[in-house]
Amino acid sequence: MYSRKEKWMKLQDLKHAGLKKWIDEVAALTKPEAIVIADGSDAQYQQLVDEMVASGLATPLNPEKKPGSIAFFSDPSDVARVENRTYIAAASKEAAGPTNNWIDPTELKKTMTGLYDGCMKGRTLYVIPFSMGPVGSNIAKIGVELTDSAYVVTNMMIMTRVGEKVLDVLGSDGEYVQCLHSVGKPLADGESDEGKWPCAPIEQKYISHFPESREIWSYGSGYGGNALLGKKCLALRIASVLAKDEGWLAEHMLILKITNPEGEAKYVAAAFPSACGKTNLAMLVPTIPGWKVETIGDDIAWMKFGADGRLYAINPEAGFFGVAPGTSLDSNPNAMYSLEKNSIFTNCALTEDNDVWWEGIGYDAPSKLTDWKGNEWVQDKGNKEQAPASHPNARFTAPASQCPSIAPEWEDPKGVPIDAILFGGRRPHTVPLVHQARDWNHGVFLGSIVGSEITAAALDLKAGTIRRDPFAMLPFCGYHMGEYFEHWINLGKTHDQSKMPKIFYVNWFRKTDDGKWLWPGFGENSRVLKWVFEACAGTAKTQDTAIGIMPTADAIDRPEGVSEDDMAELLCLDRDGWLKEVADIRENHYPKFGDKLPKELADMLDIMENNLKAVDASASCGSCC
Ligand code: SAT
Ligand code: MN
């Protein structure tokens, strides 16, 4: 039955009996025409690319402009993660918590088994053994994804470590996370994919997680986090459950290294909701002379306590799956250099000479483009309504090793010791440029209230409403978010706090009343990182305030264009704004977690309120807020 493509590793060569049995069961259900094991080799990557080009699914890019790279265009209905079809199918609804979609796992497996039945007929079933984290690291985990999408295989080969070296570590009975994926559009007799991007209608899409059995079942989407199951599904939703059970942290955080002119380095992990520039911060080019920022990861951090009591982080990924629009040599040169070659582009526009283009790439579109939907597109700058040439969630998949700012130790199996954890969101008002938590529990409080202000009235929410995204984990926590807060609190109880990271809240997004940015952001954020560095080293100029530890007015070097008054506004304590914040958290945010909200967080809110009320209203921030 599985005779095709037999030049690759064969099923019978697999040493792991449990894995073989699972593959047999999935093949019996989905009925593929062939089974191919991804061995991680360049030769196999190239063959998959050649096959996708031959079928018309992939477009090879100009070897002079983007060597070794290909472009894909998805079905217009399959362009992003689908949160309303993402399920945490825990044993009980209570275990999944109020912020996750839940379906009874037995019922969901029955529905999905029905969908999987025969869904791979005429297609190849690929077996992808992958490691999240450097192969063999004691922080890393192994997963095996079974998929009928060659697009997924090639992306996983960039985003994770794939192949025989992983099978070697897995041995004959090692543990792994089962990840089953199908694009979910069964072929009729005689039909072929013929360069189409197959996917199922929305009501048949399921991105399902079974936290007790650590399984992931995904059906119906071929895009990003719905299909590359190592990323959000394993490295966050399933790993967050493992982390709670095993006493570590799986977080939606970038990791960076910052080095001062004397050559001392600190490691920073940072969580922001989407669209807050995580990739840009991870690859930041500092504007302050003598300081250096290097990249360890741009999206996910797994952190475990070392024997010395410090928290060590690895980047479980091996590549970047970055948003293309807005990425330019100005906004993020290191990302632009990372994607120069050996990369995959999804839903970007195509130039006549087969290069990619996107809105915000830093130069005008050449005369004629093919947009992401395959139509001819000519830029019309006078037309503000013109549909973009690239999809707003168009992506590049690029190897992390190609990033010029990648830190030499980015693949160190023992991880890097984290000195500081930053939280942040888009907050035009109230929240200062930076402040520091007084202690661990206060830091957990700051993580729990993360959110961004809704600007345009979207999704039925009033403009000005704060959309809370605690720890930037709301769509990615695989269990009850109240228990997640408790897990963070517990780590502070069971570990020596003097060795734990200091926690900060940053906000690059302050605006004046007439809507102008108060802070330039991008490389200038290095000035804030410098203060964070100094706060960790005990040399920062600080003051205690009602909301935590803040820089003194002169503690942060001012970038060009930021006046003394601007700085005062960026660092003022907006007493009334924060009292409104307290009320919003009390009325609209914390009640969601019911009796699972840790008492320590409710107490923190009371303490902050009392502190704020004790501040002399007239002296709090002068005229700036
Ligand atoms: O599609 S991904 O989940 O990989 C990226 C994102 O949506 O954050
Ligand atoms: Mn992310």
XYZ file of C-alpha atoms and ligand atoms in Angstrom:
634
model
C 0.000 0.000 0.000
C 2.669 2.513 0.968
C 5.165 1.905 -1.801
C 5.528 5.419 -3.210
C 8.537 7.595 -2.370
C 10.281 4.723 -0.718
C 13.679 6.304 -1.005
C 12.979 7.913 2.367
C 13.018 6.233 5.747
C 10.385 3.510 5.936
C 7.754 2.876 8.533
C 9.313 -0.447 9.468
C 12.581 1.375 10.278
C 10.894 3.181 13.179
C 12.152 1.828 16.492
C 9.297 3.172 18.592
C 6.526 0.541 18.717
C 3.968 2.944 20.202
C 4.611 5.506 17.486
C 4.336 2.848 14.757
C 1.041 1.654 16.195
C -0.364 5.192 16.286
C 0.682 5.864 12.688
C -0.976 2.572 11.641
C -4.188 3.541 13.407
C -4.257 6.997 11.838
C -3.484 5.556 8.393
C -6.270 2.977 8.785
C -8.681 5.817 9.591
C -7.570 8.487 7.112
C -6.602 6.076 4.262
C -3.688 7.927 2.636
C -2.147 6.733 -0.602
C 1.391 6.854 0.826
C 3.250 7.491 4.055
C 6.454 9.540 4.124
C 8.614 10.092 7.183
C 10.196 13.550 7.364
C 13.898 12.960 7.950
C 14.887 16.625 8.166
C 17.264 16.424 5.192
C 17.810 19.193 2.682
C 17.221 16.678 -0.103
C 13.771 15.831 1.189
C 12.896 19.512 1.734
C 13.851 20.163 -1.885
C 11.797 17.239 -3.149
C 8.721 18.494 -1.296
C 9.273 21.964 -2.732
C 9.670 20.526 -6.239
C 6.458 18.538 -5.891
C 4.506 21.562 -4.643
C 5.883 23.694 -7.472
C 5.011 20.982 -10.002
C 1.440 20.772 -8.666
C 1.102 24.567 -8.823
C 0.654 24.995 -5.075
C 4.002 26.755 -4.547
C 5.564 29.528 -6.617
C 9.362 29.473 -6.753
C 10.785 32.945 -6.141
C 13.477 34.654 -8.180
C 16.747 32.919 -7.189
C 18.577 36.231 -7.451
C 16.235 38.090 -5.144
C 15.111 35.397 -2.722
C 17.299 32.318 -3.212
C 15.854 29.018 -2.005
C 12.478 30.580 -1.312
C 8.879 29.895 -2.275
C 5.531 31.642 -2.048
C 2.075 30.274 -1.251
C -1.386 31.747 -1.516
C -3.975 30.285 0.783
C -7.659 29.914 0.238
C -9.190 33.336 1.070
C -11.177 31.695 3.863
C -8.076 30.243 5.540
C -5.841 33.150 6.527
C -5.353 33.121 10.322
C -5.891 31.232 13.533
C -9.576 30.545 14.146
C -10.136 31.154 17.831
C -13.842 30.379 17.708
C -13.020 26.882 16.359
C -10.167 26.269 18.844
C -11.114 23.924 21.697
C -9.674 22.870 25.015
C -11.436 19.531 25.353
C -10.542 18.925 28.989
C -12.414 16.272 30.969
C -14.710 18.978 32.352
C -15.771 22.435 31.202
C -14.588 23.776 34.559
C -11.051 22.498 33.888
C -10.920 24.393 30.564
C -12.117 27.508 32.345
C -14.284 30.449 31.322
C -11.973 31.813 28.643
C -11.652 28.680 26.490
C -14.106 26.944 24.142
C -15.002 23.536 25.462
C -16.594 20.425 23.986
C -16.809 17.129 25.844
C -13.713 15.188 24.676
C -15.597 11.962 23.918
C -18.136 13.793 21.796
C -15.455 15.859 20.049
C -13.342 12.802 19.244
C -16.424 11.096 17.795
C -17.196 14.091 15.554
C -13.610 14.456 14.446
C -13.104 10.722 13.866
C -16.034 10.959 11.469
C -14.335 13.835 9.649
C -10.939 12.112 9.549
C -12.452 8.930 8.101
C -10.964 8.620 4.607
C -9.917 12.308 4.543
C -6.415 11.562 3.196
C -7.499 9.375 0.259
C -5.289 10.167 -2.730
C -2.902 12.149 -0.551
C 0.327 11.435 1.302
C 0.439 11.136 5.076
C 3.611 12.793 6.331
C 5.112 11.819 9.679
C 7.015 14.740 11.224
C 9.077 13.878 14.309
C 10.042 17.239 15.788
C 11.718 18.686 18.834
C 10.529 21.891 20.441
C 13.833 23.184 21.761
C 17.398 22.109 21.049
C 17.400 18.342 20.446
C 18.122 16.568 23.712
C 17.809 19.683 25.943
C 16.161 18.787 29.256
C 13.755 21.676 28.704
C 12.825 20.476 25.171
C 9.866 18.234 24.286
C 9.273 15.935 21.370
C 6.141 15.926 19.249
C 5.136 13.941 16.200
C 2.801 15.585 13.718
C 0.908 13.476 11.207
C -0.335 15.674 8.369
C -1.494 15.502 4.771
C 0.026 18.901 3.946
C 3.485 19.212 2.402
C 3.220 22.962 3.117
C 3.043 22.085 6.798
C 6.069 19.772 6.519
C 8.279 22.419 4.927
C 7.181 25.079 7.420
C 7.751 22.714 10.351
C 11.235 21.991 8.979
C 12.044 25.693 9.413
C 10.095 26.339 12.615
C 11.222 23.258 14.578
C 14.016 20.660 14.587
C 12.793 17.754 12.462
C 13.918 14.280 11.581
C 16.156 11.387 12.452
C 18.024 13.144 15.244
C 14.688 13.546 17.006
C 13.809 9.868 16.508
C 17.194 8.984 18.015
C 16.373 10.914 21.195
C 12.860 9.411 21.240
C 14.377 5.907 21.224
C 12.088 2.899 21.459
C 9.786 4.127 24.200
C 10.306 7.864 24.714
C 7.414 10.246 25.366
C 6.042 12.478 22.658
C 2.974 14.619 22.035
C 0.646 13.256 19.350
C -0.341 15.951 16.853
C -2.794 14.937 14.140
C -3.575 17.311 11.299
C -5.526 17.219 8.070
C -6.375 20.028 5.687
C -9.790 18.428 5.689
C -11.004 18.490 2.143
C -11.251 14.876 1.037
C -10.617 14.366 -2.651
C -13.379 12.890 -4.769
C -12.438 9.898 -6.984
C -10.109 11.089 -9.713
C -9.828 14.603 -8.233
C -6.421 16.000 -7.332
C -5.331 19.047 -5.365
C -3.976 20.624 -8.578
C -2.334 23.552 -6.912
C -5.361 24.408 -4.820
C -5.056 25.221 -1.137
C -7.419 22.662 0.329
C -9.305 23.454 3.532
C -12.699 22.801 5.063
C -15.561 25.257 5.591
C -15.442 27.078 8.916
C -18.064 24.892 10.612
C -15.900 21.845 9.932
C -12.688 23.364 11.223
C -11.563 22.085 14.620
C -8.321 22.968 16.384
C -8.664 20.645 19.357
C -6.547 20.020 22.416
C -7.001 17.128 24.814
C -4.962 18.284 27.814
C -5.279 15.112 29.914
C -3.912 12.856 27.160
C -1.668 15.623 25.751
C -3.099 15.162 22.241
C -3.759 17.707 19.483
C -6.277 17.029 16.704
C -6.567 19.652 14.002
C -8.882 19.487 11.009
C -9.854 21.770 8.189
C -7.244 24.554 8.140
C -3.799 24.613 6.562
C -2.733 27.990 7.944
C -0.190 28.965 10.596
C -0.978 28.142 14.173
C -3.970 26.001 13.116
C -1.717 23.625 11.212
C 1.904 24.006 12.364
C 1.000 22.184 15.538
C 4.350 22.631 17.296
C 3.742 26.346 17.743
C 0.702 27.578 19.666
C -0.963 24.160 20.059
C 1.972 22.241 21.537
C 4.419 24.900 22.728
C 1.709 26.933 24.475
C -1.652 25.203 24.984
C -0.426 21.679 25.769
C 2.909 22.831 27.240
C 1.130 25.237 29.624
C -0.642 22.206 31.115
C 2.616 20.232 31.340
C 4.311 23.261 32.884
C 1.669 23.595 35.592
C 1.916 19.891 36.425
C 5.708 19.872 36.382
C 6.479 23.254 37.989
C 7.792 25.304 35.068
C 6.513 27.989 32.667
C 5.457 27.821 28.997
C 4.888 31.411 27.966
C 3.983 33.586 24.984
C 7.207 35.559 25.353
C 10.127 36.720 23.269
C 13.601 36.307 24.741
C 16.384 38.832 24.205
C 19.885 39.459 25.491
C 21.031 42.969 26.297
C 24.696 43.804 26.840
C 25.999 47.074 28.295
C 29.155 48.867 27.106
C 31.153 47.083 29.848
C 30.195 43.734 28.318
C 27.794 42.614 31.076
C 24.706 40.845 29.729
C 21.171 40.347 31.011
C 18.392 38.220 29.567
C 14.863 39.542 29.228
C 11.625 37.696 28.423
C 8.619 39.746 27.327
C 4.910 39.103 26.752
C 2.686 41.400 24.700
C -0.708 40.815 23.080
C -0.605 40.487 19.295
C 0.163 43.593 17.218
C 2.415 45.129 19.890
C 5.698 44.513 18.046
C 7.113 41.453 19.783
C 9.249 40.440 16.823
C 10.510 44.026 16.485
C 11.550 44.177 20.145
C 13.251 40.777 19.959
C 15.376 42.022 17.035
C 15.774 45.618 18.163
C 18.740 47.676 16.989
C 19.609 49.911 19.969
C 19.975 53.639 19.464
C 22.133 54.100 22.564
C 25.822 53.906 21.791
C 27.718 50.925 23.170
C 24.655 48.844 23.990
C 23.861 45.630 22.147
C 20.631 43.643 21.820
C 20.636 40.062 20.554
C 17.777 37.699 19.829
C 17.055 34.338 21.448
C 13.407 33.991 20.379
C 10.509 36.125 19.146
C 7.358 34.332 20.285
C 7.607 31.567 22.877
C 9.712 30.929 25.988
C 9.913 27.741 28.019
C 11.427 28.431 31.426
C 12.589 25.956 34.071
C 14.348 26.422 37.375
C 18.018 25.419 37.371
C 19.862 23.833 40.309
C 21.054 27.351 41.227
C 17.445 28.494 41.738
C 17.411 30.738 38.667
C 14.876 30.533 35.880
C 16.418 29.324 32.587
C 14.665 29.897 29.259
C 14.874 28.262 25.870
C 13.222 29.268 22.638
C 11.376 26.071 21.673
C 11.252 27.184 18.036
C 13.914 27.251 15.330
C 12.406 29.843 13.020
C 10.251 32.947 12.839
C 6.667 32.910 11.573
C 6.429 36.658 11.316
C 3.792 39.062 10.045
C 5.134 40.460 6.759
C 3.141 43.715 6.311
C 4.884 46.534 8.176
C 8.221 44.733 8.221
C 10.865 46.898 6.546
C 14.536 47.812 6.773
C 13.371 50.719 8.916
C 11.049 48.906 11.312
C 13.001 45.662 11.616
C 16.188 45.280 9.559
C 17.134 42.015 11.280
C 13.844 40.426 10.228
C 14.431 41.634 6.639
C 17.895 40.047 6.600
C 16.509 36.833 8.136
C 14.067 36.364 5.265
C 16.493 37.085 2.415
C 16.801 33.413 1.498
C 15.569 29.881 2.309
C 12.223 31.260 3.404
C 8.546 30.605 2.803
C 6.105 33.445 2.124
C 2.375 33.012 2.578
C -0.193 35.473 1.209
C 2.323 38.168 0.255
C 1.969 39.905 -3.108
C 4.171 38.809 -6.002
C 6.140 41.101 -8.311
C 6.469 40.502 -12.041
C 9.994 39.198 -11.525
C 8.871 36.808 -8.789
C 9.899 38.666 -5.692
C 7.539 39.363 -2.800
C 6.065 42.725 -1.800
C 3.861 43.842 1.036
C 2.330 46.983 2.466
C 4.899 48.747 4.644
C 7.888 46.981 3.090
C 9.541 50.393 2.836
C 9.278 51.075 -0.894
C 6.513 51.580 -3.429
C 5.038 48.644 -5.249
C 6.539 48.067 -8.678
C 4.222 48.910 -11.562
C 2.261 45.689 -11.505
C 1.759 43.005 -8.874
C -0.187 39.841 -8.392
C -2.077 40.250 -5.140
C -2.449 37.464 -2.572
C -5.718 36.420 -4.187
C -4.002 35.955 -7.566
C -5.398 39.095 -9.223
C -3.489 41.799 -11.044
C -2.913 44.741 -8.695
C -1.676 48.229 -9.523
C -0.984 50.561 -6.635
C -3.414 53.482 -6.495
C -2.069 55.780 -3.825
C -4.983 58.180 -4.194
C -7.432 55.439 -3.280
C -7.478 54.936 0.477
C -10.058 52.177 0.038
C -7.857 50.055 -2.206
C -7.696 46.486 -0.922
C -4.156 45.596 0.120
C -1.972 43.536 -2.207
C -0.791 41.301 0.598
C -3.112 39.936 3.263
C -2.724 41.826 6.592
C -1.784 38.487 8.218
C 0.623 37.489 5.405
C 3.613 35.694 6.867
C 7.255 34.896 6.313
C 8.719 31.668 7.650
C 12.462 32.174 8.094
C 15.195 30.175 9.846
C 16.266 31.839 13.132
C 19.878 30.957 12.297
C 19.725 33.518 9.460
C 18.952 36.391 11.816
C 21.995 38.697 12.089
C 21.094 39.540 15.697
C 20.718 35.925 16.824
C 22.684 35.385 20.058
C 25.461 32.778 19.881
C 23.856 30.905 22.806
C 20.350 30.794 21.299
C 20.510 27.013 21.030
C 22.208 26.372 24.371
C 20.363 23.286 25.684
C 20.463 24.548 29.277
C 18.801 27.830 28.293
C 19.653 31.364 29.386
C 19.080 32.723 32.934
C 16.253 35.259 32.843
C 16.865 38.507 34.741
C 13.721 40.412 33.812
C 10.209 39.690 32.605
C 8.323 42.467 30.814
C 4.609 42.744 30.236
C 2.976 45.342 28.045
C 0.104 46.329 25.816
C -1.153 49.222 23.731
C -2.243 51.772 26.306
C -2.528 55.341 24.928
C -3.291 56.641 28.428
C -2.720 55.952 32.139
C 0.017 53.285 32.017
C 3.510 54.865 32.206
C 6.397 54.127 29.852
C 7.780 51.664 32.399
C 7.269 50.639 35.988
C 8.543 47.774 38.068
C 6.692 45.375 40.326
C 7.560 45.568 44.019
C 7.803 41.788 44.312
C 6.812 38.555 42.568
C 3.107 38.636 43.472
C 2.863 42.248 42.362
C 4.499 41.155 39.090
C 1.915 38.391 38.667
C -0.745 41.048 39.253
C 0.739 43.171 36.452
C 0.737 40.140 34.124
C -2.872 39.392 34.996
C -4.093 42.873 33.972
C -2.284 43.072 30.590
C -4.475 44.495 27.876
C -4.668 46.800 24.898
C -7.059 49.658 24.308
C -9.483 49.142 21.456
C -8.970 52.044 19.077
C -11.466 51.628 16.295
C -14.762 50.272 17.565
C -14.258 46.635 16.683
C -16.047 43.432 17.570
C -18.883 45.190 19.381
C -16.480 46.724 21.876
C -16.611 50.475 22.450
C -13.537 52.438 21.406
C -11.521 53.114 24.556
C -12.437 49.766 26.117
C -9.476 47.784 27.400
C -9.360 44.321 25.910
C -7.603 42.293 28.603
C -5.216 39.600 27.526
C -3.579 38.403 30.752
C 0.073 37.426 30.207
C -0.782 37.655 26.448
C -1.924 34.059 27.018
C -5.700 34.344 26.721
C -5.921 32.391 23.427
C -3.068 30.066 24.388
C -3.626 28.823 27.943
C -4.624 25.142 27.894
C -6.489 25.209 31.220
C -8.403 27.478 33.592
C -6.814 30.924 33.514
C -7.485 31.395 37.262
C -5.396 28.285 37.948
C -2.759 29.641 35.627
C -2.519 32.791 37.805
C -2.278 30.528 40.831
C 0.543 28.546 39.232
C 2.520 31.777 38.838
C 1.785 32.768 42.468
C 2.851 29.313 43.676
C 6.222 29.524 41.946
C 6.912 32.614 44.051
C 6.049 30.662 47.200
C 8.252 27.689 46.414
C 11.342 29.475 45.071
C 13.877 31.929 46.385
C 12.539 35.258 45.157
C 15.936 36.928 45.292
C 16.983 34.679 42.382
C 13.824 35.096 40.347
C 13.427 37.557 37.478
C 12.294 41.086 38.319
C 8.994 41.955 36.669
C 8.200 45.143 34.721
C 5.319 46.652 32.798
C 6.222 48.685 29.709
C 4.074 50.803 27.434
C 5.501 52.191 24.175
C 2.102 53.354 23.011
C 1.301 56.503 24.999
C -0.407 59.259 23.030
C -1.053 62.944 23.564
C -4.639 64.170 23.765
C -4.460 65.149 20.104
C -3.420 61.616 19.151
C 0.348 61.991 18.616
C 2.791 59.342 19.836
C 4.646 60.470 22.953
C 7.391 57.886 22.519
C 9.112 56.992 19.213
C 9.391 53.251 19.950
C 11.413 50.793 17.836
C 15.195 51.156 18.462
C 14.558 53.908 21.027
C 12.973 51.288 23.264
C 16.572 50.357 24.082
C 16.530 53.343 26.481
C 13.827 51.642 28.491
C 15.665 48.310 28.316
C 18.712 50.110 29.690
C 16.699 51.250 32.723
C 15.403 47.682 33.148
C 19.007 46.439 32.982
C 20.021 48.969 35.626
C 17.046 48.072 37.829
C 18.207 44.431 37.709
C 21.773 45.482 38.495
C 20.607 47.694 41.376
C 21.995 50.864 39.795
C 18.809 52.428 38.363
C 17.396 55.706 39.600
C 14.042 54.698 41.050
C 11.214 55.958 43.226
C 8.481 54.092 45.057
C 4.993 55.052 43.988
C 1.432 53.901 44.527
C 1.606 51.631 41.474
C 5.112 50.253 41.989
C 8.710 51.249 41.378
C 9.123 53.968 38.770
C 12.075 55.676 37.123
C 12.815 59.171 38.410
C 12.165 61.944 35.892
C 15.804 61.972 34.750
C 16.440 58.198 34.923
C 15.847 57.434 31.253
C 17.857 59.145 28.512
C 15.564 61.154 26.292
C 15.571 60.372 22.562
C 15.558 63.194 20.063
C 12.099 64.704 19.755
C 11.001 63.791 23.274
C 10.923 66.943 25.416
C 11.311 67.124 29.173
C 7.557 67.698 29.394
C 6.864 64.656 27.227
C 9.072 62.592 29.500
C 7.253 63.900 32.558
C 3.983 62.845 30.986
C 5.358 59.415 30.033
C 6.462 58.853 33.618
C 3.707 60.526 35.564
C 1.482 58.757 38.039
C -2.021 59.232 36.674
C -3.894 58.734 39.940
C -7.388 59.147 38.508
C -6.630 57.034 35.443
C -5.362 54.228 37.656
C -8.404 54.456 39.931
C -10.538 53.939 36.815
C -8.295 51.013 35.949
C -8.898 49.509 39.398
C -12.650 49.844 38.891
C -12.480 48.246 35.438
C -10.458 45.303 36.746
C -12.805 44.883 39.694
C -15.995 45.092 37.661
C -15.140 43.660 34.268
C -11.978 41.596 34.442
C -11.385 39.704 37.684
C -14.988 38.476 38.119
C -14.509 36.287 35.003
C -12.275 33.962 36.985
C -14.782 33.389 39.795
C -13.462 31.631 42.877
C -10.341 30.540 41.001
C -8.933 34.055 41.198
C -6.036 33.774 43.673
C -6.608 35.779 46.847
C -3.146 37.306 46.398
C -4.344 39.071 43.224
C -7.563 40.357 44.784
C -5.402 41.658 47.656
C -3.027 43.375 45.218
C -5.944 45.229 43.700
C -7.073 46.430 47.149
C -3.539 47.505 48.022
C -3.202 49.463 44.802
C -6.534 51.162 45.335
C -5.606 52.149 48.903
C -2.199 53.390 47.761
C -3.796 55.511 45.059
C -6.393 56.964 47.392
C -3.610 57.978 49.745
C -1.927 59.989 46.974
C -2.648 63.689 47.183
C -4.855 64.200 44.123
C -3.554 67.680 43.380
C 0.092 66.578 43.608
C -0.144 63.339 41.678
C 0.777 64.421 38.225
C 0.475 68.144 37.881
C -1.169 69.072 34.622
C 0.154 66.339 32.411
C -2.658 63.741 32.585
O -0.669 31.595 13.304
S 0.198 31.673 14.481
O -0.509 31.191 15.658
O 1.386 30.866 14.289
C 0.671 33.260 14.727
C -0.359 34.016 15.453
O -1.513 34.075 15.026
O -0.022 34.570 16.515
Mn 2.511 34.880 19.085
